[in-house]
Structure formats: structure tokens, C-alpha cells
Amino acid sequence: MDRKSVTGGGRGLTLLELLIALAVLAVSLTTVAPAFSKLGHSIRLGREAGRLVEALNLARSEAILARETIALCPSDNGAPPRCGGDYRSGWLVYRPASDDPGQIPQAEDLIRRFDGLPPGYRVSNRAGTRVPDERLTFYPDGSSRRSLGFLFCPPAGTSAPPLAVVLNNVGRPRLAWNDGSCPEEVL
């Protein structure tokens, strides 16, 4: 076998071959692009819901280790840190004061501040009827003594499935895909 037959004899692509290759590439990209978009939104939902699970686990473990009540509340992420607003803006894990459990009395009582959701992403209850804005309390035994669900939704018009953070009354959170209905309009 001579060298010319193996290498193609130095021959390049013809214009027709190049156009066919570009057409195949264009068709492939148009069919694959929506799947990549859906995957990207699903990954982002997992990351955002995972941050809430991290906060819930932090509050629960702090309550058990310190043998005291620890709270998690939505925050508007203002200064000084305070509870208020809803979970879209962010949330706080803190040691509540006994006289006003919704206020963080001193800076050292703040355990951790979590940033809000990226623009377009939403959080609602699992029925999709309201934005959650309630404070959660974890007791020294690690329980929350309530069941609650948060539904993380992708930006409107995307096909990614919603991701729920489900908290049982024992205080254990879990993630569940497609466990709820995202509202059509932004709450």
C-alpha cells in the first residue's frame, strides 16, 4: 500500500462535503440544544435545593450538638441579618432569642447566612399556591415537629422538572423530583 492511498493524497474537503457536514452539525445541534438546556436547569435546581437541604441539616445538627433550639428563617439578606420576606431572597440559620424567636439578637447568634435564588428561579409550596415564608425550628432532639415541603421551580418556559425539598416532622429533609406542581405565573 502506498502512502497516497492512506492519507488521501493530500486531497481536502470539497465545498459540497463541507456543506453536508455543516448541515448534519446544524440538525444535531437543534435537536440536542433543548436537552442541554433542560439538563442545565436541572443541575441548577439541584444545586439550589441542595443549599436548602444543607441549611436544614446544619440547623438540625447544631440543635442536637448544642442541645438547644436552632431556627431557620427566610431573610431579605439585609444588614443586620434579620428574618423576613420569603425563601427566594435567602435564608438564615441562627440561635433564636427566647423573647422574640424571629429576631437574631446578636451577631454571634447567626450560624450561617445563605444567599437567595438566581433570577428566574422560584420556590413555592408543593401545591404551587404560595411562597413559603415561615420560620422552622429544630429542637434539641433534632426534630422539627412539622412536615413541610419546598418546591424549587426553573424559570418560566423551561422544561426542567421541579425539585422538592421535603422535611418530615422528625427533622430529616429529602429531595424528590417531580413531587409538586410549579405555578405558571411567578408568585
CSV table of C-alpha atoms in Angstrom, one decimal:
chain,number,residue,atom,x,y,z
A,1,MET,CA,0.0,0.0,0.0
A,2,ASP,CA,1.5,3.3,-1.0
A,3,ARG,CA,1.4,6.5,1.1
A,4,LYS,CA,-1.0,8.4,-1.1
A,5,SER,CA,-3.9,5.9,-0.7
A,6,VAL,CA,-3.6,6.0,3.1
A,7,THR,CA,-3.5,9.8,3.5
A,8,GLY,CA,-5.9,10.6,0.7
A,9,GLY,CA,-3.2,12.0,-1.4
A,10,GLY,CA,-3.3,15.5,0.1
A,11,ARG,CA,-6.9,16.0,-1.1
A,12,GLY,CA,-9.0,18.3,1.1
A,13,LEU,CA,-12.8,18.6,1.5
A,14,THR,CA,-14.9,19.8,-1.4
A,15,LEU,CA,-17.4,22.6,-0.8
A,16,LEU,CA,-20.3,20.0,-1.1
A,17,GLU,CA,-18.8,17.8,1.6
A,18,LEU,CA,-18.3,20.8,3.9
A,19,LEU,CA,-21.9,21.9,3.4
A,20,ILE,CA,-23.2,18.4,4.1
A,21,ALA,CA,-21.1,18.2,7.3
A,22,LEU,CA,-22.4,21.7,8.4
A,23,ALA,CA,-26.0,20.7,7.7
A,24,VAL,CA,-25.6,17.5,9.8
A,25,LEU,CA,-24.0,19.5,12.6
A,26,ALA,CA,-26.8,22.1,12.5
A,27,VAL,CA,-29.5,19.4,12.6
A,28,SER,CA,-27.7,17.7,15.5
A,29,LEU,CA,-27.4,20.9,17.5
A,30,THR,CA,-31.0,21.9,17.1
A,31,THR,CA,-32.1,18.5,18.4
A,32,VAL,CA,-29.6,18.4,21.2
A,33,ALA,CA,-29.7,22.0,22.4
A,34,PRO,CA,-33.1,21.8,24.3
A,35,ALA,CA,-31.9,18.7,26.1
A,36,PHE,CA,-28.7,20.5,27.2
A,37,SER,CA,-30.8,23.5,28.4
A,38,LYS,CA,-33.1,21.2,30.4
A,39,LEU,CA,-30.0,19.5,31.9
A,40,GLY,CA,-28.5,22.8,32.8
A,41,HIS,CA,-31.7,24.0,34.6
A,42,SER,CA,-32.0,20.6,36.4
A,43,ILE,CA,-28.4,20.9,37.6
A,44,ARG,CA,-29.1,24.4,38.9
A,45,LEU,CA,-32.3,23.3,40.6
A,46,GLY,CA,-30.3,20.5,42.3
A,47,ARG,CA,-27.7,22.9,43.5
A,48,GLU,CA,-30.2,25.5,44.9
A,49,ALA,CA,-32.4,22.8,46.6
A,50,GLY,CA,-29.2,21.2,47.9
A,51,ARG,CA,-28.3,24.5,49.6
A,52,LEU,CA,-31.6,24.5,51.5
A,53,VAL,CA,-31.1,20.8,52.5
A,54,GLU,CA,-27.6,21.9,53.7
A,55,ALA,CA,-29.2,24.6,55.8
A,56,LEU,CA,-31.8,22.2,57.2
A,57,ASN,CA,-29.1,19.6,58.1
A,58,LEU,CA,-26.9,22.3,59.6
A,59,ALA,CA,-29.8,23.6,61.8
A,60,ARG,CA,-30.7,20.1,62.9
A,61,SER,CA,-27.2,19.0,63.7
A,62,GLU,CA,-26.5,22.3,65.6
A,63,ALA,CA,-29.6,21.7,67.7
A,64,ILE,CA,-28.5,18.2,68.5
A,65,LEU,CA,-24.9,19.1,69.3
A,66,ALA,CA,-25.6,22.3,71.2
A,67,ARG,CA,-28.7,20.8,72.9
A,68,GLU,CA,-30.6,23.9,72.2
A,69,THR,CA,-33.3,25.2,69.8
A,70,ILE,CA,-32.0,26.3,66.4
A,71,ALA,CA,-34.1,28.1,63.8
A,72,LEU,CA,-34.1,28.6,60.1
A,73,CYS,CA,-36.0,31.5,58.6
A,74,PRO,CA,-36.3,33.3,55.3
A,75,SER,CA,-34.2,36.5,55.1
A,76,ASP,CA,-34.2,39.6,52.9
A,77,ASN,CA,-30.4,39.4,53.3
A,78,GLY,CA,-30.2,42.9,54.6
A,79,ALA,CA,-27.8,44.3,57.2
A,80,PRO,CA,-28.0,43.5,60.0
A,81,PRO,CA,-29.3,40.0,59.3
A,82,ARG,CA,-32.9,39.5,60.2
A,83,CYS,CA,-35.8,37.2,59.4
A,84,GLY,CA,-38.4,38.5,56.9
A,85,GLY,CA,-39.6,38.1,53.3
A,86,ASP,CA,-39.5,34.7,51.8
A,87,TYR,CA,-37.0,32.0,50.8
A,88,ARG,CA,-36.4,33.4,47.3
A,89,SER,CA,-34.2,36.1,48.9
A,90,GLY,CA,-32.2,33.8,51.1
A,91,TRP,CA,-32.3,32.2,54.5
A,92,LEU,CA,-30.6,32.2,57.9
A,93,VAL,CA,-29.7,29.5,60.4
A,94,TYR,CA,-29.5,31.0,63.9
A,95,ARG,CA,-29.9,30.7,67.7
A,96,PRO,CA,-33.2,32.4,68.4
A,97,ALA,CA,-33.7,34.6,71.4
A,98,SER,CA,-36.3,33.3,73.8
A,99,ASP,CA,-38.3,36.6,73.9
A,100,ASP,CA,-38.6,37.0,70.1
A,101,PRO,CA,-37.7,33.9,68.2
A,102,GLY,CA,-38.0,35.8,64.8
A,103,GLN,CA,-35.1,38.1,65.7
A,104,ILE,CA,-31.4,37.5,65.8
A,105,PRO,CA,-30.3,39.3,68.9
A,106,GLN,CA,-26.6,39.4,68.3
A,107,ALA,CA,-24.1,38.7,65.5
A,108,GLU,CA,-22.7,35.7,67.3
A,109,ASP,CA,-26.2,34.1,67.3
A,110,LEU,CA,-26.1,33.9,63.5
A,111,ILE,CA,-24.8,30.5,62.5
A,112,ARG,CA,-24.9,30.9,58.7
A,113,ARG,CA,-26.4,33.1,56.0
A,114,PHE,CA,-27.5,31.6,52.7
A,115,ASP,CA,-27.9,33.7,49.5
A,116,GLY,CA,-31.1,33.9,47.6
A,117,LEU,CA,-32.1,32.1,44.4
A,118,PRO,CA,-30.8,33.2,41.0
A,119,PRO,CA,-33.0,35.4,38.8
A,120,GLY,CA,-35.9,33.5,37.3
A,121,TYR,CA,-35.8,30.5,39.7
A,122,ARG,CA,-38.7,30.2,42.1
A,123,VAL,CA,-39.6,28.5,45.3
A,124,SER,CA,-43.2,27.7,46.4
A,125,ASN,CA,-45.1,25.2,48.5
A,126,ARG,CA,-45.5,21.8,46.8
A,127,ALA,CA,-49.0,22.7,45.7
A,128,GLY,CA,-47.6,25.7,43.9
A,129,THR,CA,-50.2,28.0,45.6
A,130,ARG,CA,-47.9,30.3,47.8
A,131,VAL,CA,-44.4,31.3,48.5
A,132,PRO,CA,-43.1,29.8,51.8
A,133,ASP,CA,-42.2,32.4,54.4
A,134,GLU,CA,-42.4,30.6,57.7
A,135,ARG,CA,-39.7,30.0,60.2
A,136,LEU,CA,-38.6,26.5,61.0
A,137,THR,CA,-37.5,25.4,64.5
A,138,PHE,CA,-35.3,22.4,65.3
A,139,TYR,CA,-35.3,21.1,68.8
A,140,PRO,CA,-32.5,19.5,70.9
A,141,ASP,CA,-33.7,16.1,69.9
A,142,GLY,CA,-33.3,17.0,66.2
A,143,SER,CA,-36.9,17.1,65.4
A,144,SER,CA,-38.8,19.9,63.6
A,145,ARG,CA,-42.2,18.7,64.8
A,146,ARG,CA,-43.7,19.6,61.5
A,147,SER,CA,-43.8,18.3,57.9
A,148,LEU,CA,-43.2,20.9,55.2
A,149,GLY,CA,-42.3,21.0,51.5
A,150,PHE,CA,-40.5,23.5,49.4
A,151,LEU,CA,-40.8,23.2,45.6
A,152,PHE,CA,-37.9,24.6,43.6
A,153,CYS,CA,-39.0,25.6,40.1
A,154,PRO,CA,-37.0,26.5,37.0
A,155,PRO,CA,-37.5,29.8,35.1
A,156,ALA,CA,-40.9,30.0,33.3
A,157,GLY,CA,-40.9,28.5,29.9
A,158,THR,CA,-38.2,25.8,30.6
A,159,SER,CA,-39.0,22.1,30.5
A,160,ALA,CA,-36.9,21.1,33.6
A,161,PRO,CA,-38.9,19.2,36.2
A,162,PRO,CA,-39.4,20.8,39.6
A,163,LEU,CA,-37.4,19.6,42.6
A,164,ALA,CA,-38.9,19.3,46.1
A,165,VAL,CA,-37.3,19.5,49.4
A,166,VAL,CA,-39.5,17.6,51.8
A,167,LEU,CA,-39.0,17.9,55.6
A,168,ASN,CA,-40.6,15.3,57.8
A,169,ASN,CA,-41.6,16.0,61.4
A,170,VAL,CA,-38.6,14.1,62.6
A,171,GLY,CA,-36.5,16.8,61.0
A,172,ARG,CA,-35.0,14.9,58.1
A,173,PRO,CA,-35.0,16.5,54.7
A,174,ARG,CA,-35.0,14.7,51.4
A,175,LEU,CA,-35.1,15.6,47.7
A,176,ALA,CA,-37.8,14.5,45.3
A,177,TRP,CA,-38.0,15.2,41.6
A,178,ASN,CA,-41.5,16.0,40.1
A,179,ASP,CA,-43.1,16.0,43.6
A,180,GLY,CA,-45.3,19.0,43.2
A,181,SER,CA,-46.6,21.5,40.6
A,182,CYS,CA,-44.9,24.7,39.7
A,183,PRO,CA,-47.2,27.7,39.4
A,184,GLU,CA,-47.5,29.1,35.8
A,185,GLU,CA,-47.0,32.7,36.9
A,186,VAL,CA,-44.3,34.0,39.3
A,187,LEU,CA,-45.6,34.1,42.8
